[in-house]
CSV table of C-alpha atoms and ligand atoms in Angstrom, one decimal:
chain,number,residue,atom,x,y,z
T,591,UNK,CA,-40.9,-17.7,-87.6
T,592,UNK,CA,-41.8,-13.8,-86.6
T,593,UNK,CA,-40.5,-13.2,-82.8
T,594,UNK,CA,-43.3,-12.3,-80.9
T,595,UNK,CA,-42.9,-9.6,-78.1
T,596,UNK,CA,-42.6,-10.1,-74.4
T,597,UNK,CA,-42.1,-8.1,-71.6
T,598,UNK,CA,-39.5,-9.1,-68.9
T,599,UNK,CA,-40.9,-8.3,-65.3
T,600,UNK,CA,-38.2,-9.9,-63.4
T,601,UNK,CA,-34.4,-10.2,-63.1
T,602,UNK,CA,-34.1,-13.2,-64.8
T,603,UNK,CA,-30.8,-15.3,-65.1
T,604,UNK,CA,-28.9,-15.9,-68.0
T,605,UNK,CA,-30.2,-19.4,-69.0
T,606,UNK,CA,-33.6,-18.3,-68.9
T,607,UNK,CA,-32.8,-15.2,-71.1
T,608,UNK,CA,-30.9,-16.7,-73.9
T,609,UNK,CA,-33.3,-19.1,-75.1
T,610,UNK,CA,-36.2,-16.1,-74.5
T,611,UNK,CA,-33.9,-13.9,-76.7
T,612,UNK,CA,-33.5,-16.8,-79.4
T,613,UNK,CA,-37.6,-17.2,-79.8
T,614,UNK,CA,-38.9,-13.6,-78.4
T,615,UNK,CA,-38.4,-9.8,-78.9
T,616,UNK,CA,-37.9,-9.2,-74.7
T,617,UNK,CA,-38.6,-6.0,-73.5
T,618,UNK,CA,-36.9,-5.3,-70.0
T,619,UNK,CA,-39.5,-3.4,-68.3
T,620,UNK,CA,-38.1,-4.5,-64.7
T,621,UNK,CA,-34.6,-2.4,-65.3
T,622,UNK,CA,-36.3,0.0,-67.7
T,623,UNK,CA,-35.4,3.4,-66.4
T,624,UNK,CA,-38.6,4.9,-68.0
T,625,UNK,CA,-41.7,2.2,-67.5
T,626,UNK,CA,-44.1,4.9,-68.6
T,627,UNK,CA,-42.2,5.5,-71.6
T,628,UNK,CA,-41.5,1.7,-72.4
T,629,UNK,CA,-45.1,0.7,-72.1
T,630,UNK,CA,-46.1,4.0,-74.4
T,631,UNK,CA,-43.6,2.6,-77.2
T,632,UNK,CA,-44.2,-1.1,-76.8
T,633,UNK,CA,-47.2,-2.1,-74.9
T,634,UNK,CA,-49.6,-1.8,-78.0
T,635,UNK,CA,-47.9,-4.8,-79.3
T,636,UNK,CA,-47.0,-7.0,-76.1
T,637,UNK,CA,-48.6,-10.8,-76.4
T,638,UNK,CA,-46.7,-12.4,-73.6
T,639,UNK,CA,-44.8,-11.8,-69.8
T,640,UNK,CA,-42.5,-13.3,-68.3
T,641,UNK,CA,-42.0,-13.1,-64.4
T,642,UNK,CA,-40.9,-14.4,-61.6
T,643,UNK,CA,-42.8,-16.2,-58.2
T,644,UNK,CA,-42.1,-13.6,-56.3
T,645,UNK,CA,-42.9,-10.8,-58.9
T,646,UNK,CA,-46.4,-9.1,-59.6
T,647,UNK,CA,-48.4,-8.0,-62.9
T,648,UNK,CA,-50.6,-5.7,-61.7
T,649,UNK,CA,-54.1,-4.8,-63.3
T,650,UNK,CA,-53.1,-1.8,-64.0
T,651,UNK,CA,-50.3,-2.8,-66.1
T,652,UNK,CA,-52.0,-5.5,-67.8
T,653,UNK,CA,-54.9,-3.0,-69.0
T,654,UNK,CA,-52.2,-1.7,-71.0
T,655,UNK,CA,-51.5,-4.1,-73.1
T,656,UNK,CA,-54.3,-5.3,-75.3
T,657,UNK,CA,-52.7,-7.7,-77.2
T,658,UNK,CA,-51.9,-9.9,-74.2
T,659,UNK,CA,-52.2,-13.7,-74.3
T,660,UNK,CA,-49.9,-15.3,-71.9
T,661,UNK,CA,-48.4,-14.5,-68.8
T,662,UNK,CA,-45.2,-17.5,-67.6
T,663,UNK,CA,-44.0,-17.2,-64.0
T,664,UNK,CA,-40.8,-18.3,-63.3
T,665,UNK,CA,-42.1,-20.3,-60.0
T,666,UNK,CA,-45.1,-22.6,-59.1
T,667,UNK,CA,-46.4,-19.4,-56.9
T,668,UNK,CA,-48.7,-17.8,-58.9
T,669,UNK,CA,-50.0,-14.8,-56.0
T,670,UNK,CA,-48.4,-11.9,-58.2
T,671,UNK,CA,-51.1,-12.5,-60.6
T,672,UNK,CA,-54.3,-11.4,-60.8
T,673,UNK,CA,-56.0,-14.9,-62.1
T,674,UNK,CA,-59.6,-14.3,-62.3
T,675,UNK,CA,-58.9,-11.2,-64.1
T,676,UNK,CA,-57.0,-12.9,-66.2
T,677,UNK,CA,-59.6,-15.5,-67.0
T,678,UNK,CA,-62.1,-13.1,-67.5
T,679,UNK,CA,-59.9,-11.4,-70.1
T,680,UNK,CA,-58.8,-14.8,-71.8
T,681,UNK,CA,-55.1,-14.7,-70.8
T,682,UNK,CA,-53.5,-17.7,-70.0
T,683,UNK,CA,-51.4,-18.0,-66.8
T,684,UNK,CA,-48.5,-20.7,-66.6
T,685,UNK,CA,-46.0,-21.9,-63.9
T,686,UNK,CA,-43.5,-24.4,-62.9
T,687,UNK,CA,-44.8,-26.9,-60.6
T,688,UNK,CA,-43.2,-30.2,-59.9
T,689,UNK,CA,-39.5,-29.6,-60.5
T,690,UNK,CA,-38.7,-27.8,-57.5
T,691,UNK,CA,-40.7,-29.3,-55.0
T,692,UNK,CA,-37.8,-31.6,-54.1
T,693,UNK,CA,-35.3,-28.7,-53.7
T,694,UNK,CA,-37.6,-26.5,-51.9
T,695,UNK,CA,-38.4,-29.6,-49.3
T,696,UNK,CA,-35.0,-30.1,-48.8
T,697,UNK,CA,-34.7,-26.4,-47.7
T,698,UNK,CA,-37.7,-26.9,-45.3
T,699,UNK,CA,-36.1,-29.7,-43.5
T,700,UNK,CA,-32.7,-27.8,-43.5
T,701,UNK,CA,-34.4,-24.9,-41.5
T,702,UNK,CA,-35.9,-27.9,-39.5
T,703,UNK,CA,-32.5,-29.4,-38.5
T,704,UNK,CA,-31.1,-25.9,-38.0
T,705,UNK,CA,-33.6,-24.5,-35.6
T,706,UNK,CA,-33.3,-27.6,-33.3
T,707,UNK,CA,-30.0,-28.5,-33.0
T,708,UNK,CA,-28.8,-24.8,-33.2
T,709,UNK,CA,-26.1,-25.7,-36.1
T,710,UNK,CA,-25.6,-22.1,-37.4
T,711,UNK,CA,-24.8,-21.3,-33.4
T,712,UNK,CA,-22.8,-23.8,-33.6
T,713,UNK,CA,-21.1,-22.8,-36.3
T,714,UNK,CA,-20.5,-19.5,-35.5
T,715,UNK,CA,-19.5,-20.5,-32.1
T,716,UNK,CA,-16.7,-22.9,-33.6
T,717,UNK,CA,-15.6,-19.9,-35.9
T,718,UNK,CA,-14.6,-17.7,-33.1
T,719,UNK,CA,-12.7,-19.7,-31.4
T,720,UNK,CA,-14.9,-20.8,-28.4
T,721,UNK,CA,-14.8,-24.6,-28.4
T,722,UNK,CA,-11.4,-24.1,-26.6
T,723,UNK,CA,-13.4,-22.7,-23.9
T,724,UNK,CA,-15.8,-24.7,-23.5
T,725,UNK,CA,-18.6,-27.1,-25.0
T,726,UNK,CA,-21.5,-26.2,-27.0
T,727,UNK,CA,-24.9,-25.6,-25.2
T,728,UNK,CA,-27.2,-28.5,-25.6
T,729,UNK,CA,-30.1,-28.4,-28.4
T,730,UNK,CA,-33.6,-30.1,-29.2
T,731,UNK,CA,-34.1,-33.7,-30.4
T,732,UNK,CA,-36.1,-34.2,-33.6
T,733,UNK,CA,-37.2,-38.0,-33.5
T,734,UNK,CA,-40.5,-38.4,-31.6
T,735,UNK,CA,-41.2,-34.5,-32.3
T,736,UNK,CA,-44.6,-33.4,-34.0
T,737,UNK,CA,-44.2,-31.4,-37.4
T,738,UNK,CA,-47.6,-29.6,-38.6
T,739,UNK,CA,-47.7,-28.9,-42.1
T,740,UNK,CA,-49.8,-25.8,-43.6
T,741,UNK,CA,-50.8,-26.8,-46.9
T,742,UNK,CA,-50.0,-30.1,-47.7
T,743,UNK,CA,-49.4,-30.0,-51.4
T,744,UNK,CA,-46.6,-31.1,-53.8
T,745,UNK,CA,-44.2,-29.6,-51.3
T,746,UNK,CA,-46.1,-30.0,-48.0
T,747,UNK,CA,-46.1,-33.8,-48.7
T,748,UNK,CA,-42.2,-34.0,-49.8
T,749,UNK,CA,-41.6,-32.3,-46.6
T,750,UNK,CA,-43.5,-34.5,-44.2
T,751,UNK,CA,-42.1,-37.3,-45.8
T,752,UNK,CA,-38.4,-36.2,-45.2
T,753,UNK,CA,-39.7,-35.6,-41.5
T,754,UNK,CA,-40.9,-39.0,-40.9
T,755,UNK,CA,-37.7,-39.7,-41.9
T,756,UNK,CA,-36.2,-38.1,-39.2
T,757,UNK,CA,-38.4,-40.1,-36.5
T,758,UNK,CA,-41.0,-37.6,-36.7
T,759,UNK,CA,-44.5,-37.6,-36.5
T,760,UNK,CA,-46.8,-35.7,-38.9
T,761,UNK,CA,-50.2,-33.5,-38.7
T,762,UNK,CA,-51.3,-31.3,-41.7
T,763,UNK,CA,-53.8,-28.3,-41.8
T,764,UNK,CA,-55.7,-27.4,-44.8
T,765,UNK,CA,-58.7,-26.7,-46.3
T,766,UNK,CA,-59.7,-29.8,-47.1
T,767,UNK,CA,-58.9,-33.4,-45.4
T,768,UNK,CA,-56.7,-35.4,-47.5
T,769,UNK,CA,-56.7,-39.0,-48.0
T,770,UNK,CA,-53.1,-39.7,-46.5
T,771,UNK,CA,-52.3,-41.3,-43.2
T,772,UNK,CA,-51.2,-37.9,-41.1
T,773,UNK,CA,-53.9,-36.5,-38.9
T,774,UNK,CA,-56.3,-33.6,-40.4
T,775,UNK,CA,-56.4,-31.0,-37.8
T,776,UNK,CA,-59.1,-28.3,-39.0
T,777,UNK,CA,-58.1,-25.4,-37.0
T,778,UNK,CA,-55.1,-24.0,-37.6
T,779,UNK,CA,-54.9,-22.9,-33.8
T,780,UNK,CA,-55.6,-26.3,-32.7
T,781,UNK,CA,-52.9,-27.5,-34.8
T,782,UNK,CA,-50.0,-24.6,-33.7
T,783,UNK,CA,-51.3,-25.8,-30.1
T,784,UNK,CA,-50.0,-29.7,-30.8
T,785,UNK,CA,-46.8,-29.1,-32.4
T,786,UNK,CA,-43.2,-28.2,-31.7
T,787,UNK,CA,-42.7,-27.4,-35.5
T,788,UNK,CA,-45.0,-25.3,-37.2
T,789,UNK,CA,-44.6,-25.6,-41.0
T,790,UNK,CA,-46.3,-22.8,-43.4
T,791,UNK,CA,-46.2,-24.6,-47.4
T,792,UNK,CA,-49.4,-23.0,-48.8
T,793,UNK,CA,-49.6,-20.5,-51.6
T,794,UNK,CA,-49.1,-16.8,-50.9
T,795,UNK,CA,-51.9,-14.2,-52.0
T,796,UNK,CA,-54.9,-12.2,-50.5
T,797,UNK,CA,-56.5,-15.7,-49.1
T,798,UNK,CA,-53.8,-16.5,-47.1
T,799,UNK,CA,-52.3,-13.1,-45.8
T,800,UNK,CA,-51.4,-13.4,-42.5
T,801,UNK,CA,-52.5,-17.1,-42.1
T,802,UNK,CA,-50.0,-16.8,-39.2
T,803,UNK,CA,-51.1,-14.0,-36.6
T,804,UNK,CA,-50.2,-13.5,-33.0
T,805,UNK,CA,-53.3,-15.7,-32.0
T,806,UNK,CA,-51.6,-18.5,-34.3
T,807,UNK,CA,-47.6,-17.8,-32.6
T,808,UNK,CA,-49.1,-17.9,-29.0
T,809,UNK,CA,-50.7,-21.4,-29.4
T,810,UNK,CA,-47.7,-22.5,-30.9
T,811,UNK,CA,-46.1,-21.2,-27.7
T,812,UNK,CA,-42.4,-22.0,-26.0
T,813,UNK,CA,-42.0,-25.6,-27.3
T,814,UNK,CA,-42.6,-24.6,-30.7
T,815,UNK,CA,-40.9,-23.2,-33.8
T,816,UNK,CA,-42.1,-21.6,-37.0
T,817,UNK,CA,-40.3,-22.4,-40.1
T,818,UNK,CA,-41.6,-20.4,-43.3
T,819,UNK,CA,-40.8,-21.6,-46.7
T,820,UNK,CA,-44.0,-20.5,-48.4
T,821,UNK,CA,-44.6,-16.7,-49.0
T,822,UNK,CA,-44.0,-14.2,-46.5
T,823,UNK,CA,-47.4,-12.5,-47.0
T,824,UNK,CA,-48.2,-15.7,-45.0
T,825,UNK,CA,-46.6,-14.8,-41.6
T,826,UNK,CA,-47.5,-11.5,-40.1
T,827,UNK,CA,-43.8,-10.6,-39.6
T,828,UNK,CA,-44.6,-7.4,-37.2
T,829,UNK,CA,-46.2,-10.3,-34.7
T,830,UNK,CA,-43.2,-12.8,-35.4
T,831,UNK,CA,-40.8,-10.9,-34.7
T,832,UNK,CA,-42.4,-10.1,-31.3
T,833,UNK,CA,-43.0,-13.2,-30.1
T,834,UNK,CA,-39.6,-13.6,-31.1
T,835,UNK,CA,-38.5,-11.1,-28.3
T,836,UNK,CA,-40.4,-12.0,-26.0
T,837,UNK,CA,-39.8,-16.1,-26.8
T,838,UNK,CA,-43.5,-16.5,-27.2
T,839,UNK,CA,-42.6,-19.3,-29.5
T,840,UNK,CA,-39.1,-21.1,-29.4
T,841,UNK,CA,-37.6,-20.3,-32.9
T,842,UNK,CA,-38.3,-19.8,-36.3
T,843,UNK,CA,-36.2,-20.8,-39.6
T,844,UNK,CA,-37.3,-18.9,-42.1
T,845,UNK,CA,-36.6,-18.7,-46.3
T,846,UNK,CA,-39.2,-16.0,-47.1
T,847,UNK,CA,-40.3,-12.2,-45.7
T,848,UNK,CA,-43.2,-9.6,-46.4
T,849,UNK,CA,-40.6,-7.4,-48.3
T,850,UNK,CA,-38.1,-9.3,-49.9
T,851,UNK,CA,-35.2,-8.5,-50.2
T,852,UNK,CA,-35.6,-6.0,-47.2
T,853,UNK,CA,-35.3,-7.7,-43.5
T,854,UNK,CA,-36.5,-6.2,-40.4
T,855,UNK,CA,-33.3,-5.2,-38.8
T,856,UNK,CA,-35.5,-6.6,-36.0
T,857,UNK,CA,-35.7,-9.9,-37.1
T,858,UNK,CA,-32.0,-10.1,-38.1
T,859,UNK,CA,-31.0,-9.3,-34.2
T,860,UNK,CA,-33.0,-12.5,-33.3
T,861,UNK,CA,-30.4,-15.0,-32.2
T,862,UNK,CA,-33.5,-17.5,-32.2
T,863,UNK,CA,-34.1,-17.2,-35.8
T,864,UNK,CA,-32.3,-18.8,-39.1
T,865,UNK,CA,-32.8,-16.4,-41.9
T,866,UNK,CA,-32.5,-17.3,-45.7
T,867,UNK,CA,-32.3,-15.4,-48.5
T,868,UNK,CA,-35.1,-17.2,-50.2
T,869,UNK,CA,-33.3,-19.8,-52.0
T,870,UNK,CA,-36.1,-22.4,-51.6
T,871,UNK,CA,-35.2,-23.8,-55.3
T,872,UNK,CA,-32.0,-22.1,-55.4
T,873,UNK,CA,-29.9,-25.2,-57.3
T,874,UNK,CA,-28.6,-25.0,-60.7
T,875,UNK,CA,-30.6,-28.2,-61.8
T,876,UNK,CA,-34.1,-26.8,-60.4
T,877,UNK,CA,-33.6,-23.5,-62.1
T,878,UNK,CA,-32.5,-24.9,-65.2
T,879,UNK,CA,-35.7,-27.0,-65.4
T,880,UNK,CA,-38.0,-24.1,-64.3
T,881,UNK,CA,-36.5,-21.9,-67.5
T,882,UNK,CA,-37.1,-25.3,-69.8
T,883,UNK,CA,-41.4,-24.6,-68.7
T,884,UNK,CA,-41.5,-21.0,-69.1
T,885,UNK,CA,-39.5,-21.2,-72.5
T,886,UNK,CA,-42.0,-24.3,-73.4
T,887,UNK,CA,-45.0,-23.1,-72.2
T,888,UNK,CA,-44.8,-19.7,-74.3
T,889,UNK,CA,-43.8,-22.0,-77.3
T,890,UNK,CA,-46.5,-24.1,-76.7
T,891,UNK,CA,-49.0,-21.4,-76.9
T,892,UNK,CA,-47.6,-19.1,-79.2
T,893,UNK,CA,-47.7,-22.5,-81.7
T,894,UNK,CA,-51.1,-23.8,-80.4
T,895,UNK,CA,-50.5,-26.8,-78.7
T,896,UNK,CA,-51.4,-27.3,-75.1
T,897,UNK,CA,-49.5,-25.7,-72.4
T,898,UNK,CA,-47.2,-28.1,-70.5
T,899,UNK,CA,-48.2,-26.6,-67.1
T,900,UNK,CA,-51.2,-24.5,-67.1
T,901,UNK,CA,-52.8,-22.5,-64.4
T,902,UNK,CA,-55.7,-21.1,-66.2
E,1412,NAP,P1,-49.7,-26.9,-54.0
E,1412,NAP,O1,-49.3,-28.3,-54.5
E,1412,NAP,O2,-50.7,-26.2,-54.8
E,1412,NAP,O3,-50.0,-27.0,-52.5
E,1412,NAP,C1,-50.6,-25.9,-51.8
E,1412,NAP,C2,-51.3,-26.5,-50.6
E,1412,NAP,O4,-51.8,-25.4,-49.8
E,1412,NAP,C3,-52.5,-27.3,-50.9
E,1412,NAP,O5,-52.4,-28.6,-50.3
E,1412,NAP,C4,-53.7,-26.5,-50.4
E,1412,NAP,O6,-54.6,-27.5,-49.8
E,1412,NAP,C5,-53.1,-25.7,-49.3
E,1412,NAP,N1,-53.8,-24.4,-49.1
E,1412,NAP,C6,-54.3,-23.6,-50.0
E,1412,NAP,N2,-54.9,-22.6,-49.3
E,1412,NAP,C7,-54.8,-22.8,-48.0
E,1412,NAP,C8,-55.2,-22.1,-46.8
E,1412,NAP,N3,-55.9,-21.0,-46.9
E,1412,NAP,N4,-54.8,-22.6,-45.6
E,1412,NAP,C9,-54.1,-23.8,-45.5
E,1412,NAP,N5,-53.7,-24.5,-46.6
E,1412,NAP,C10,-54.0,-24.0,-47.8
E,1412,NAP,O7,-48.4,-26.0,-54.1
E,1412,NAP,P2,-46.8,-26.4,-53.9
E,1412,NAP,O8,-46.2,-26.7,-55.2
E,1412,NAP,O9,-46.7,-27.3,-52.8
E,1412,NAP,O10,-46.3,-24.9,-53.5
E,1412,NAP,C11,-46.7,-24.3,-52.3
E,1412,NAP,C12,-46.2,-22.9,-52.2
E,1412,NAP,O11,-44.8,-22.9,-51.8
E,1412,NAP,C13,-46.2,-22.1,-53.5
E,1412,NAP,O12,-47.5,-21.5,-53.7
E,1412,NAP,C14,-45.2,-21.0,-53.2
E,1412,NAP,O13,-45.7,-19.8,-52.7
E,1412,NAP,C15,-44.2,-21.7,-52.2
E,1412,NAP,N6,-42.9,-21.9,-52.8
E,1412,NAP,C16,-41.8,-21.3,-52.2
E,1412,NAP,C17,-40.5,-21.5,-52.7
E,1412,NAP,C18,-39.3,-21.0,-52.0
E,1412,NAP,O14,-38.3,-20.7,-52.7
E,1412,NAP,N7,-39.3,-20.7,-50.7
E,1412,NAP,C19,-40.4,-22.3,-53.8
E,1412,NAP,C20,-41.5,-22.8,-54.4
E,1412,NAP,C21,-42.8,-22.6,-53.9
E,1412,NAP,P3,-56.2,-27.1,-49.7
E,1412,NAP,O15,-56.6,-26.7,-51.1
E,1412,NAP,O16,-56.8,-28.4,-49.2
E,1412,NAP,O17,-56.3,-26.0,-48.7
């Protein structure tokens, strides 16, 4: 069979590249020196992208190729892409939902543990040497603790789950009221008001952008923390990072940022906050099965069977 074209708007590992290499003719516009020029030679003839979650398509870009069909992102978050225009220009829109909801929950609960019982303090304490000295300030309990969740979704729900199993108790906030057990709280203010942990899991994008202001960080106040593992369009960071200084709010353990892979040397000085490079579904088996959809889904289409996982 003829390879059809992509274009490649993402780093993209190894095992995701081979088997796009074996079925596709991949054009690297993310490294490509001259986009201009690439999209002048190519872009006539493009039918499908590949991306990443935290990568975007822009309009602009996507006017430029006319032959477009299918865009894959690498990730369930889909807020790089413009979807309506999209389905008002027929292109389909895939992601990988599922797979890594149980990695990313994992890393949700980590930041839980770690902002309470102050382990990477501890840790670094131990490193240099100061146990000999002396014992290791005392940190937070979780059991009997109240986790809010915002967006209780695929991975909202793993999360609270692995909570409860810590001897916590759950509340969710979200546009709609579920039918779960966990109380619905329908202001998000209300809810940062009742909990010591603060838990953002929605999707990223215009609708959500700065979900988490100042108003949001001071009614979650000095018993609270903020753990991000969403997107970090969600948090306004500027505010964060303030009430950070000022301990407006106790903590926050965070996997995401507004400009990734660029953090506010602000925020790194903040002894009160646990910082990870986003590796939310950073294992080799998640990622493996996230480039088994992408790969799939464009075969699925480009052979005219249904998508395995479609947005749009
Ligand atoms: P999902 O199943 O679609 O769940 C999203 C939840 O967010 C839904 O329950 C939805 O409920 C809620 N929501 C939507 N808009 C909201 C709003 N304005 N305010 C409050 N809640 C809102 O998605 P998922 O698979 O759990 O993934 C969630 C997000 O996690 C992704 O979009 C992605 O950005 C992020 N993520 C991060 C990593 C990482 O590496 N850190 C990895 C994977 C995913 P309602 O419709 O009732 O509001």
């Amino acid at each position: 069979m003829e390879k059809t074209p992509v274009l490649i708007l993402a780093p993209l590992p190894d095992f995701l590249m081979q088997p796009l290499l074996a079925a596709h003719v991949c054009h690297d516009y993310f490294h490509a020196a001259d986009k201009a020029a690439l999209l002048g030679k190519v872009g006539a003839e493009i039918r499908g992208i590949v991306m990443a979650g935290g990568s975007v398509s822009p309009v602009p870009l996507l006017e430029q190729l006319p032959k477009l069909e299918i865009i894959s992102v690498f990730g369930v978050g889909y807020d790089g892409v413009p979807v309506d225009w999209c389905k008002a220009h027929g292109i389909r829109v895939t992601n990988t939902p599922d797979v890594l909801t149980e990695d990313v929950a994992d890393t949700a609960s980590a930041l839980v543990l770690m902002t309470s019982r102050k382990l990477i303090a501890a840790n670094r304490f131990l490193h240099a040497g100061a146990w000999t000295k002396g014992a290791f300030p005392l940190a937070h309990a979780l059991h009997g603790k109240l986790a809010g969740i915002v967006g209780l979704g695929r991975i909202g729900k793993a999360i609270a789950h692995r909570l409860e199993a810590h001897g916590m108790r759950i509340a969710y906030h979200g546009r709609t009221k579920q039918d779960v057990s966990w109380e619905y709280v329908d202001s998000l203010v209300a809810l940062a008001q009742k909990v010591d942990f603060l838990i953002v899991a929605c999707p990223g994008g215009a609708a959500t952008k700065h979900l988490i202001n100042a108003e949001v960080l001071t009614a979650l106040g000095t018993k609270g923390t903020l753990i991000n593992i969403a997107r970090g369009s969600v948090v306004d960071e500027a505010a964060l990072i303030t009430a950070l200084q000022n301990g407006t709010i106790r903590g926050a353990g965070l996997d995401v940022f507004e400009n990734e892979p660029h953090v506010p040397e602000a925020l790194m000085q903040c002894e009160n906050a646990v910082l990870l490079p986003h590796l939310g579904s950073g294992t080799h088996e998640t990622r493996a099965e996230m480039a088994r959809l992408v790969v799939e889904n464009l075969a699925a289409h480009f052979s005219g069977t249904a998508l395995l996982t479609p947005v749009c």
